[in-house]
Tab-separated table of C-alpha atoms in Angstrom:
chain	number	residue	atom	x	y	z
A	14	UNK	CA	18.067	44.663	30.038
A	15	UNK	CA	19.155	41.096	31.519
A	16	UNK	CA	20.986	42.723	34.058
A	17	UNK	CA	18.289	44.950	35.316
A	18	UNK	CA	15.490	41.998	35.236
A	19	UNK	CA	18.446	39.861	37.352
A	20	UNK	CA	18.343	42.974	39.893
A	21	UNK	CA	14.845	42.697	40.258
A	22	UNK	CA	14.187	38.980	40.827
A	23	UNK	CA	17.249	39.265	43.436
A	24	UNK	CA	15.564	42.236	44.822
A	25	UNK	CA	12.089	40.623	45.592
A	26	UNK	CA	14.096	37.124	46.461
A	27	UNK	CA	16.267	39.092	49.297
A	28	UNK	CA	13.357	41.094	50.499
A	29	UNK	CA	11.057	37.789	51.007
A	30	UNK	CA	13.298	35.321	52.380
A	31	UNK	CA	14.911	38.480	55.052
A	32	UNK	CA	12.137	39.692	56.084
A	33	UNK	CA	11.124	36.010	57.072
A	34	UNK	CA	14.645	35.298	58.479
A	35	UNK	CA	14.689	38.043	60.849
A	36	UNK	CA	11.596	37.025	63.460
A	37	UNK	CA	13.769	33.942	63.895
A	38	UNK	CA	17.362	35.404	65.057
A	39	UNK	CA	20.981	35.959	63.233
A	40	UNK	CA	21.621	32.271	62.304
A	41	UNK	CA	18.704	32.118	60.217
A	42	UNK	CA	18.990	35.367	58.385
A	43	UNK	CA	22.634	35.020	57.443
A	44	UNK	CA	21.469	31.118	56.260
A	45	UNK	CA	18.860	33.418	54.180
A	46	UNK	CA	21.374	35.396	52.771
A	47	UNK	CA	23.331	32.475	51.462
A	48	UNK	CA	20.375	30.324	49.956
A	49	UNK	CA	19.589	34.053	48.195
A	50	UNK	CA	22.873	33.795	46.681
A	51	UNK	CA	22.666	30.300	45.910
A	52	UNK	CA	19.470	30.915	43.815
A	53	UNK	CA	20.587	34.439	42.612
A	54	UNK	CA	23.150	31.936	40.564
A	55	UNK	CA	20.741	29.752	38.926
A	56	UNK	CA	18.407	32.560	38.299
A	57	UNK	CA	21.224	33.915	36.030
A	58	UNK	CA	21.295	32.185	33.578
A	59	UNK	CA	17.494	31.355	33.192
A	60	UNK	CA	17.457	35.396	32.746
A	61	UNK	CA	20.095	36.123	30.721
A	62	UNK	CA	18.419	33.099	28.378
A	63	UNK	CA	14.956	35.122	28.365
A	64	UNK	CA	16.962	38.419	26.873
A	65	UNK	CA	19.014	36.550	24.303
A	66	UNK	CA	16.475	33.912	23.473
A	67	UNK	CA	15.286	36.079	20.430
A	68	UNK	CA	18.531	37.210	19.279
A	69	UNK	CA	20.097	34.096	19.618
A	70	UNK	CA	16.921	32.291	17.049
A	71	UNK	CA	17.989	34.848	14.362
A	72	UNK	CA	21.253	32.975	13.637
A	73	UNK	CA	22.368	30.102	15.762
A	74	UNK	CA	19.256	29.032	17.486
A	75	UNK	CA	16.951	28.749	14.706
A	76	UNK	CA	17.601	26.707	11.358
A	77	UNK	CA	16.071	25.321	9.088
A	78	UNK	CA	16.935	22.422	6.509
A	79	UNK	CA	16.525	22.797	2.502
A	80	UNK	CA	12.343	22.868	2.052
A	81	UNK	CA	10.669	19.809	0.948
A	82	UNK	CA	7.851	20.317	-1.568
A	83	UNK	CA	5.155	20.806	1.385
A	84	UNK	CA	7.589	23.385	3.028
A	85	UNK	CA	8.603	25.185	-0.634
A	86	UNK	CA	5.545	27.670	-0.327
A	87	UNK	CA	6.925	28.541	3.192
A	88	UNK	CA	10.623	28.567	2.777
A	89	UNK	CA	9.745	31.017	-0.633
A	90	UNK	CA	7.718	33.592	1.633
A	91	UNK	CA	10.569	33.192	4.545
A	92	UNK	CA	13.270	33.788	2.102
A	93	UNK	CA	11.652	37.124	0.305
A	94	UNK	CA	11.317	38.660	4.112
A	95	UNK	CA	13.796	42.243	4.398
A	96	UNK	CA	16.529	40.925	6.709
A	97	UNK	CA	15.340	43.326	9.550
A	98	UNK	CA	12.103	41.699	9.793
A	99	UNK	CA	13.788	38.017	10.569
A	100	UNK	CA	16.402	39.598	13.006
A	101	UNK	CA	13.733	40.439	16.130
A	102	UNK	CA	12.679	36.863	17.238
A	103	UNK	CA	9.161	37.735	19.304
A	104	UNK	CA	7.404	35.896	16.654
A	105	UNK	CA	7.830	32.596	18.409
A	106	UNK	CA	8.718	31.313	21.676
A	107	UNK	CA	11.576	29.890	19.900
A	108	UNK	CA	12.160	32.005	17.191
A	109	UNK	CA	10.711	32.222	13.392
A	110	UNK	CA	12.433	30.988	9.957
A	111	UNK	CA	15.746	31.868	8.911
A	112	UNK	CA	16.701	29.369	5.990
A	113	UNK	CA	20.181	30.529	5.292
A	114	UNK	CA	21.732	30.031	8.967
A	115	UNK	CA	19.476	26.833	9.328
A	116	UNK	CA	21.754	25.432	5.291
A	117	UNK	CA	24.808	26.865	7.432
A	118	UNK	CA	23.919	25.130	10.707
A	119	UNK	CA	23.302	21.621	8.709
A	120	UNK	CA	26.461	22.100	6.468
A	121	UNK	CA	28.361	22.387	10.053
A	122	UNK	CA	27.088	19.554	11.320
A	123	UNK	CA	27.888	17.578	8.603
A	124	UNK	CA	31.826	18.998	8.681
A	125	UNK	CA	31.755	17.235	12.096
A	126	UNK	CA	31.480	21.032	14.326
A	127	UNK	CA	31.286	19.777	17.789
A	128	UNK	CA	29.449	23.137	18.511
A	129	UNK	CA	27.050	23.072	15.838
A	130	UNK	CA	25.724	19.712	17.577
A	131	UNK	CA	25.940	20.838	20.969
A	132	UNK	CA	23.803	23.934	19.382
A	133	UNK	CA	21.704	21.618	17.645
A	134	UNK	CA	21.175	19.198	21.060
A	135	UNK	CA	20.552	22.917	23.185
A	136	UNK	CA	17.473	23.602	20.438
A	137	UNK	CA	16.448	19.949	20.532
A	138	UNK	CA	15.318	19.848	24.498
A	139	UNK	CA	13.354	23.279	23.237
A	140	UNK	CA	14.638	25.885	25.689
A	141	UNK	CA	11.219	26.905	26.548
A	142	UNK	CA	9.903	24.603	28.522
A	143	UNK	CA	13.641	23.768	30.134
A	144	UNK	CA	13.259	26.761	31.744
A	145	UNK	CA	9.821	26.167	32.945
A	146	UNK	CA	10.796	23.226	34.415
A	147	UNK	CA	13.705	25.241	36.163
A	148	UNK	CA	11.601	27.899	37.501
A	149	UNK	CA	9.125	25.757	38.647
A	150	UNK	CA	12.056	23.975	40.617
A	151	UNK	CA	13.501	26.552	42.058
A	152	UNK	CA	10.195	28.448	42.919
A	153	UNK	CA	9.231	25.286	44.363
A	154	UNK	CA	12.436	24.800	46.637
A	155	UNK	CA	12.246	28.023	48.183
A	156	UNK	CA	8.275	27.796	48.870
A	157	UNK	CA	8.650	24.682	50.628
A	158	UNK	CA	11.684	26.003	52.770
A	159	UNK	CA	10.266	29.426	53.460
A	160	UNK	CA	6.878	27.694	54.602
A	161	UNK	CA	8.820	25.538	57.388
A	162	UNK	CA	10.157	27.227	60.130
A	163	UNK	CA	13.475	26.346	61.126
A	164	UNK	CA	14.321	24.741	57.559
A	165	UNK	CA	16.847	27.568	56.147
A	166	UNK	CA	18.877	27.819	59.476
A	167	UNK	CA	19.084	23.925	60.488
A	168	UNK	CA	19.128	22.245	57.205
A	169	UNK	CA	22.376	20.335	56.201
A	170	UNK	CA	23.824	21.945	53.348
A	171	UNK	CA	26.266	19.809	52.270
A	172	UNK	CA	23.782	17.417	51.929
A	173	UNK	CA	20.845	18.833	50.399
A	174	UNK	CA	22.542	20.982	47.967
A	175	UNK	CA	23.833	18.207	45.983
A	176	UNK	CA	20.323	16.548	45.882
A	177	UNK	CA	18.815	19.280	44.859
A	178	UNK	CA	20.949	19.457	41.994
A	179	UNK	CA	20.897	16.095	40.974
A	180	UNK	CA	16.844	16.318	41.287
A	181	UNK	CA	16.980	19.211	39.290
A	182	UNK	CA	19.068	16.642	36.505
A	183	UNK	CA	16.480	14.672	36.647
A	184	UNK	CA	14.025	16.463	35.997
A	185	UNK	CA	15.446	18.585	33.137
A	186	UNK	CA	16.643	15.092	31.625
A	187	UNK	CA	12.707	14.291	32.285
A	188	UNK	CA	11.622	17.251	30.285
A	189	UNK	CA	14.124	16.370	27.883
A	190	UNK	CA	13.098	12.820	27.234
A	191	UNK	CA	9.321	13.949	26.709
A	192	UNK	CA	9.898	16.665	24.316
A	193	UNK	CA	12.531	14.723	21.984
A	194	UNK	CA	10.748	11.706	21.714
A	195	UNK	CA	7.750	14.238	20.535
A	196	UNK	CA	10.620	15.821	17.553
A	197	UNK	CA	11.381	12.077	16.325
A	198	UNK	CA	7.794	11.179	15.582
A	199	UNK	CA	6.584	14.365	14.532
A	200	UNK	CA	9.087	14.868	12.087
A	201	UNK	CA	6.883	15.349	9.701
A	202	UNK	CA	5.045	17.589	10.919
A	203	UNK	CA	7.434	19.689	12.176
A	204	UNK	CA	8.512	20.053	8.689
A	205	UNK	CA	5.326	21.898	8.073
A	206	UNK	CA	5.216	23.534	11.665
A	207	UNK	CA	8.758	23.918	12.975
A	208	UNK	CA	11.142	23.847	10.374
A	209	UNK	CA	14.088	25.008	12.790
A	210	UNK	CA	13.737	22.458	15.380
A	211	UNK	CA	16.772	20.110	14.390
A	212	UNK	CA	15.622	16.939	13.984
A	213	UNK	CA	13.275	18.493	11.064
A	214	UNK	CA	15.900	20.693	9.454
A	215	UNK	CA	18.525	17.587	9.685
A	216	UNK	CA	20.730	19.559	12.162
A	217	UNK	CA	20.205	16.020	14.229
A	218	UNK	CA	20.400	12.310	13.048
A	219	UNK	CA	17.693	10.403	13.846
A	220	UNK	CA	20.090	8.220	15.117
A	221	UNK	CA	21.530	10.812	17.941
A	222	UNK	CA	17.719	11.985	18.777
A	223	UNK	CA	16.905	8.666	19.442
A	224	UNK	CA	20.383	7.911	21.798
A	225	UNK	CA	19.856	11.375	23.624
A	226	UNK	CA	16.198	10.681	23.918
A	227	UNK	CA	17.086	7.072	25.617
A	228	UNK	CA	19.886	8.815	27.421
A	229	UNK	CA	18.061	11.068	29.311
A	230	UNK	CA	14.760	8.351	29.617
A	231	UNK	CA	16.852	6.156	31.290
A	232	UNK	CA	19.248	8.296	33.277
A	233	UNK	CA	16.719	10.384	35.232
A	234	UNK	CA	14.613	7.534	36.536
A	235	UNK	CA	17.723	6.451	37.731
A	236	UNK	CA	18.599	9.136	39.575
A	237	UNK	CA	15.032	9.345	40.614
A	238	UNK	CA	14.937	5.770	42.063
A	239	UNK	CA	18.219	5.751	43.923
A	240	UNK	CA	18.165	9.578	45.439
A	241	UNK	CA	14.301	9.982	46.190
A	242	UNK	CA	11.655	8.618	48.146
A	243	UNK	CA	9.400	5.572	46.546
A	244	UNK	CA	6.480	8.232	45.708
A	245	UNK	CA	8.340	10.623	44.052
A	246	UNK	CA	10.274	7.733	42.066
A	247	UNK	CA	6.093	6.460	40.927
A	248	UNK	CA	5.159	10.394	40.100
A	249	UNK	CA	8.319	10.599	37.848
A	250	UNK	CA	7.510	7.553	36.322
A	251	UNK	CA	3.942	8.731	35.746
A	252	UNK	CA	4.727	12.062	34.025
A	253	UNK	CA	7.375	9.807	32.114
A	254	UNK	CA	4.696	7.427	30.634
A	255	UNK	CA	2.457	10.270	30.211
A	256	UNK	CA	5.168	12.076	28.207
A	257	UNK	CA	5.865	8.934	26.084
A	258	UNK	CA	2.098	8.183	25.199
A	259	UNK	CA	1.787	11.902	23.995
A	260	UNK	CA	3.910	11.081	20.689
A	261	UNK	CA	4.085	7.587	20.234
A	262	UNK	CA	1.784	5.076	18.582
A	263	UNK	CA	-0.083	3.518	18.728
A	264	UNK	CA	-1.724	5.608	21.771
A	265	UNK	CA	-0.292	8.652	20.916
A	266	UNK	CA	-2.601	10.813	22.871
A	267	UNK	CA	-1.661	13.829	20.887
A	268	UNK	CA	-4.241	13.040	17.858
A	269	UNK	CA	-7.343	13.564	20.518
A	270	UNK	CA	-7.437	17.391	21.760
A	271	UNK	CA	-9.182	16.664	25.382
A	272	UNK	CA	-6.218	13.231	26.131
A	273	UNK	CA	-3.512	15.925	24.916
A	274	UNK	CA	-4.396	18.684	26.974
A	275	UNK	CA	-5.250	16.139	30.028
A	276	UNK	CA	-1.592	14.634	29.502
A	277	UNK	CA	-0.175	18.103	29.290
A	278	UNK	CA	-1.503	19.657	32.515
A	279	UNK	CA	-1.375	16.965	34.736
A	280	UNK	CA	2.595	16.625	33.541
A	281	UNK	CA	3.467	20.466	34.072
A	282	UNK	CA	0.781	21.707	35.969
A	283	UNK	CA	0.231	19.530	39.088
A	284	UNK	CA	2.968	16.322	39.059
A	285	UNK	CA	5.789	18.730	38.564
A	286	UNK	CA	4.484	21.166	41.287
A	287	UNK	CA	3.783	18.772	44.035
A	288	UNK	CA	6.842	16.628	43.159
A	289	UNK	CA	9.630	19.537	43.783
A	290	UNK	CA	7.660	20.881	47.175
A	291	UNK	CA	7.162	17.389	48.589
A	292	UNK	CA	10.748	16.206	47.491
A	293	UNK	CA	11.937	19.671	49.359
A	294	UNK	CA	10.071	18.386	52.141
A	295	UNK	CA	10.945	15.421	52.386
A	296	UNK	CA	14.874	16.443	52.060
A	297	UNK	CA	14.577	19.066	55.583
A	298	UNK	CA	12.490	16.295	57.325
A	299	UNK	CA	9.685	18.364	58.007
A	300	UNK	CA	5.875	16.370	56.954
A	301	UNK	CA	4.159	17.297	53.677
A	302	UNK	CA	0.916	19.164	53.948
A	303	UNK	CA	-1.289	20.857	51.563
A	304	UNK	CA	-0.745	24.240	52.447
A	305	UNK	CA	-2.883	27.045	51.045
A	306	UNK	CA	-0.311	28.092	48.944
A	307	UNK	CA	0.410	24.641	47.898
A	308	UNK	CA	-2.693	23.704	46.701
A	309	UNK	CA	-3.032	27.386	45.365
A	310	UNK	CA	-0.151	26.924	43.018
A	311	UNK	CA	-1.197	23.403	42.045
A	312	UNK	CA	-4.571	24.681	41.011
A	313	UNK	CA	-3.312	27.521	39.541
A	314	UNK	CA	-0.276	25.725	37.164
A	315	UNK	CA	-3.052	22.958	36.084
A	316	UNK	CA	-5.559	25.322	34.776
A	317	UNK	CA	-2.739	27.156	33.285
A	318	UNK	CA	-0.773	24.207	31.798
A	319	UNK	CA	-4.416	23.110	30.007
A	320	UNK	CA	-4.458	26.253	28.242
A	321	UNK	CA	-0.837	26.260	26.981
A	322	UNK	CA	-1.743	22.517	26.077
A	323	UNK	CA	-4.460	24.103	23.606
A	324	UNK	CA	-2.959	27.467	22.495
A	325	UNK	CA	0.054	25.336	21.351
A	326	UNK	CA	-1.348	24.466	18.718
A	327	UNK	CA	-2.488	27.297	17.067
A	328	UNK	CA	0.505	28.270	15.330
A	329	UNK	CA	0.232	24.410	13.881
A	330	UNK	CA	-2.554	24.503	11.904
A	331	UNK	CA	-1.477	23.835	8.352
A	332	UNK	CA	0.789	21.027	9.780
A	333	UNK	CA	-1.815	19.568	12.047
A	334	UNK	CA	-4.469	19.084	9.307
A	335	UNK	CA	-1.916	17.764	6.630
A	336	UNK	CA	-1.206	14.926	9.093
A	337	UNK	CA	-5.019	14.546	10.407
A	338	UNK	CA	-4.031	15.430	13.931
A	339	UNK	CA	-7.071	16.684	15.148
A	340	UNK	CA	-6.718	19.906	18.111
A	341	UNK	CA	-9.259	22.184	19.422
A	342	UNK	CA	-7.572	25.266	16.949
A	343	UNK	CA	-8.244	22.778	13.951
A	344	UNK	CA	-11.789	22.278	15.050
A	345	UNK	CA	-12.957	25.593	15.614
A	346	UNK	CA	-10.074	27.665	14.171
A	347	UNK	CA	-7.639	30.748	15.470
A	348	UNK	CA	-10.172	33.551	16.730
A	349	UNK	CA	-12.185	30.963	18.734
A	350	UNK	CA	-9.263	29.333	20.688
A	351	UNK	CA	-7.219	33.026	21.843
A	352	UNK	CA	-10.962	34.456	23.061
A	353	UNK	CA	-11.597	31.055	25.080
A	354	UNK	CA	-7.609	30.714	25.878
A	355	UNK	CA	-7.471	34.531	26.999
A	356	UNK	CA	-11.034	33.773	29.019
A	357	UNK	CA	-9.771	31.148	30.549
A	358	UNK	CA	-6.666	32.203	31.621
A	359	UNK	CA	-8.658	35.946	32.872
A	360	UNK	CA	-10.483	33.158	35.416
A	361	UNK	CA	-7.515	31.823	36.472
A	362	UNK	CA	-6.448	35.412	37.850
A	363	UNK	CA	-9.630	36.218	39.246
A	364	UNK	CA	-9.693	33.099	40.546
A	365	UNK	CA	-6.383	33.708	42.484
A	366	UNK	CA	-7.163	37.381	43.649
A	367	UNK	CA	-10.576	35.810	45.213
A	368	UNK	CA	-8.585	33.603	47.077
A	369	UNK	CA	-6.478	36.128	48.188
A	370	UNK	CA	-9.420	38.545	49.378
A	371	UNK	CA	-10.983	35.578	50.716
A	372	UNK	CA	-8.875	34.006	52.450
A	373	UNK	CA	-8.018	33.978	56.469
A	374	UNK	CA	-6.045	37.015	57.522
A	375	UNK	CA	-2.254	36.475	57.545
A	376	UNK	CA	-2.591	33.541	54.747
A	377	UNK	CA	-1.138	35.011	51.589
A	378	UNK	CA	0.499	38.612	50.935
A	379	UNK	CA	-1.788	40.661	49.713
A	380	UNK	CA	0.241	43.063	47.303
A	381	UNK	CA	1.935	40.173	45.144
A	382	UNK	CA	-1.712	37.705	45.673
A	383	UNK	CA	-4.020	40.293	44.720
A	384	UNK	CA	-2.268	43.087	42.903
A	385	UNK	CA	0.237	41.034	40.972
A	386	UNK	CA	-2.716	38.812	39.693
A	387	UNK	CA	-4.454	41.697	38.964
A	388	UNK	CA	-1.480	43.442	36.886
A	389	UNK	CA	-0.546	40.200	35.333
A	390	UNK	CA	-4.423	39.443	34.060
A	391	UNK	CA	-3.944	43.200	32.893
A	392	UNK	CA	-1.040	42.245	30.658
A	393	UNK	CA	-3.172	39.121	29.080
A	394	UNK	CA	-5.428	41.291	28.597
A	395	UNK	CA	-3.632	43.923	26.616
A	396	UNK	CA	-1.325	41.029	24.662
A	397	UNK	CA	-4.775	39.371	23.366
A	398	UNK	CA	-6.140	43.144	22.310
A	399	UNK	CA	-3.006	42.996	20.173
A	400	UNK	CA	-3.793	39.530	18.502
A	401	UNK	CA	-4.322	39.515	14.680
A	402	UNK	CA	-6.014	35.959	14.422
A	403	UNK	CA	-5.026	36.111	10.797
A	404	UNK	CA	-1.392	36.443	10.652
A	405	UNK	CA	0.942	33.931	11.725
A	406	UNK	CA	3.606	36.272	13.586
A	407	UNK	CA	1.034	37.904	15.701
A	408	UNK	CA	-0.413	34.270	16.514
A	409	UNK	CA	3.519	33.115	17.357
A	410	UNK	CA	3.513	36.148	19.669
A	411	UNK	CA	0.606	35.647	21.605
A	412	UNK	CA	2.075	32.281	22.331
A	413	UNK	CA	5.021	33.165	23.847
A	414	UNK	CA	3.547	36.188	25.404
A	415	UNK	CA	1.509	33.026	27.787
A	416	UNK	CA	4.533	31.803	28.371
A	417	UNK	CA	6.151	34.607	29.891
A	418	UNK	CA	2.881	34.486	31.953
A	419	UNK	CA	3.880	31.467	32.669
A	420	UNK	CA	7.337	32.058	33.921
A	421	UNK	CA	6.176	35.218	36.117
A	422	UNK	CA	3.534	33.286	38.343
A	423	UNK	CA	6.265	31.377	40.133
A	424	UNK	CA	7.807	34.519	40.438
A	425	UNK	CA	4.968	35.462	42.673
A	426	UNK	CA	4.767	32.239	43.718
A	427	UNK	CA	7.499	32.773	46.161
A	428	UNK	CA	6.690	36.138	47.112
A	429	UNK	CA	2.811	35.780	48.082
């Protein structure tokens, strides 16, 4: 199944950037051909990651710690499920419960297994949004080059290539530092929430979270500041303080529902967006300007990233009202949030076929604009029809079905 989706993202890559390539001569077509390749390799493994994530949960990935007496009621219900029914892992975007392997993980740790706490540090930068962040790069990259003419055949390789990858560091270190800092002051909530993320199950030491955590928040700024342009280095630092405020008091911006879902979508949605395509730019030469597509995408990823910022939470109910942490799913409950998350989000993809109807001729592609929008909005659609409100594996899976939403707009973001 890997394989074939890795065929098809090639597929649509080759056909885009050739068909561009060829109105500009043999040079630029074979440079095509080799940035296709180049991406076709870090595409990989961000594919072969969406086929195992769930298998991967059912044992390795997803632990969980010997229940406390909040967590006993839990780990008792977890414990009497049929083995078959905690193997599949769609019932979170990370995976669901497994208390055994989570007692095995921990006991490895503690025997001093150099895997189990390179396992343990994979599950602590939560693998989800890592490979946000890594679509979003690469999506980004090859927007900004496929929008400048000239940029695939006469930019210096040898150069750029290495930049690119150390931006990409940066930012993955970035997303990193944000969402562990989040795991060392919500640890008690994630006892209640997410019992196999490792900092709540023990897999990790407070004291590593907090030197990985100050590894990676001082490292990629850093990088940032020394590599970058003076802009990008004050965006970074933006979404960095942004990040930090989130989880830690006494701001913490996570208690208020509006400042949370603010913090979120301007982080993911437009700072991480604009960042990659203007650090692209800036990298060929060539002047930033808002294209269409641009500030299509940015619009786009911000109304999108506001409702992840709220449908996050509803899987976190119980945990969010033990520790007074007050979110829009809290307030007005399950049913409410999906029917104004899935309304939302139905907007958002009229919103983007509009602009592809409306739009001057020649602006966007109209099959992947209009009809992928279209077939996407279908699948919300269809994924919300199958919501139970009241059960707590069908909410997990109508989360991570909006992620993999998520993921497949910047598929089409380099295709339209």
């Amino acid at each position: 199944e890997s394989k074939h989706t890795y065929c098809l993202v090639h597929t649509w890559l080759v056909s885009t950037m050739v068909k561009s390539s060829r109105r500009s001569g043999g040079a630029r077509l074979d440079a095509a051909r080799l940035l296709v390749r180049l991406v076709s390799l870090l595409l990989l493994p961000v594919v072969v990651s969406f086929s195992h994530s769930g298998r991967a949960s059912s044992s390795a990935s997803v632990r969980w710690t010997r229940p406390t007496s909040q967590t006993a009621s839990v780990a008792a219900r977890a414990a009497k499920m049929p083995t078959s029914r905690l193997a599949p892992l769609d019932m979170a975007v990370e995976g669901d419960f497994d208390p055994e392997a989570i007692s095995r993980s921990v006991e490895e740790v503690k025997d001093g297994s150099i895997r189990a706490r390179f396992r343990a540090l994979y599950k602590f930068t939560r693998p989800h949004t890592i490979r946000g962040t890594i679509l979003a790069s690469i999506a980004g990259t090859i927007r900004a080059l496929v929008d400048t003419p000239g940029a695939i055949a006469n930019a210096n390789w040898g150069a750029n290539l290495p930049r690119a990858f150390i931006g990409m560091a940066a930012l993955l270190m970035g997303n990193a530092f944000i969402v562990g800092i989040n795991q060392i002051f919500d640890e008690g909530i994630d006892k209640l929430n997410k019992p196999f993320l490792p900092v709540a199950s023990g897999e990790m030491s407070k004291r590593f979270a907090w030197a990985a955590v100050l590894g990676c928040g001082t490292i990629g700024p850093i990088l940032v500041y020394n590599f970058f342009p003076t802009v990008l280095f004050q965006l970074y630092m933006l979404g960095w303080g942004l990040g930090a405020i989130y989880s830690v008091p006494p701001i913490r911006t996570k208690r208020n529902a509006v400042a949370a879902g603010l913090t979120i979508a301007t982080v993911r949605g437009f700072l991480l967006n604009f960042g990659v395509y203007f650090a692209v730019k800036d990298a060929i030469g060539a002047p930033f300007g808002w294209s269409p597509k641009v500030s299509f995408i940015a619009r786009f990823m911000t109304m999108f990233a506001s409702v992840i910022a709220v449908t996050k939470d509803l899987p976190d109910i119980e945990g969010d009202k033990a520790y007074n942490i007050s979110t829009f799913a809290t307030r007005l409950g399950v049913p409410k949030i999906a029917a104004g998350a899935t309304f939302l989000l139905l907007l958002n993809y009229v919103h983007a076929i509009l602009t592809g109807l409306l739009s001057t001729a020649g602006t966007y592609r109209m099959l992947p604009m209009v009809g992928g929008h279209a077939v996407l909005g279908a699948v919300l659609a269809y994924r919300y029809s199958q919501l139970e409100p009241e059960s707590i594996k069908s909410i997990k899976r109508y989360y991570k079905h909006i992620w993999d939403l998520f993921y497949s707009e910047y598929v089409l973001y380099t295709l339209i």
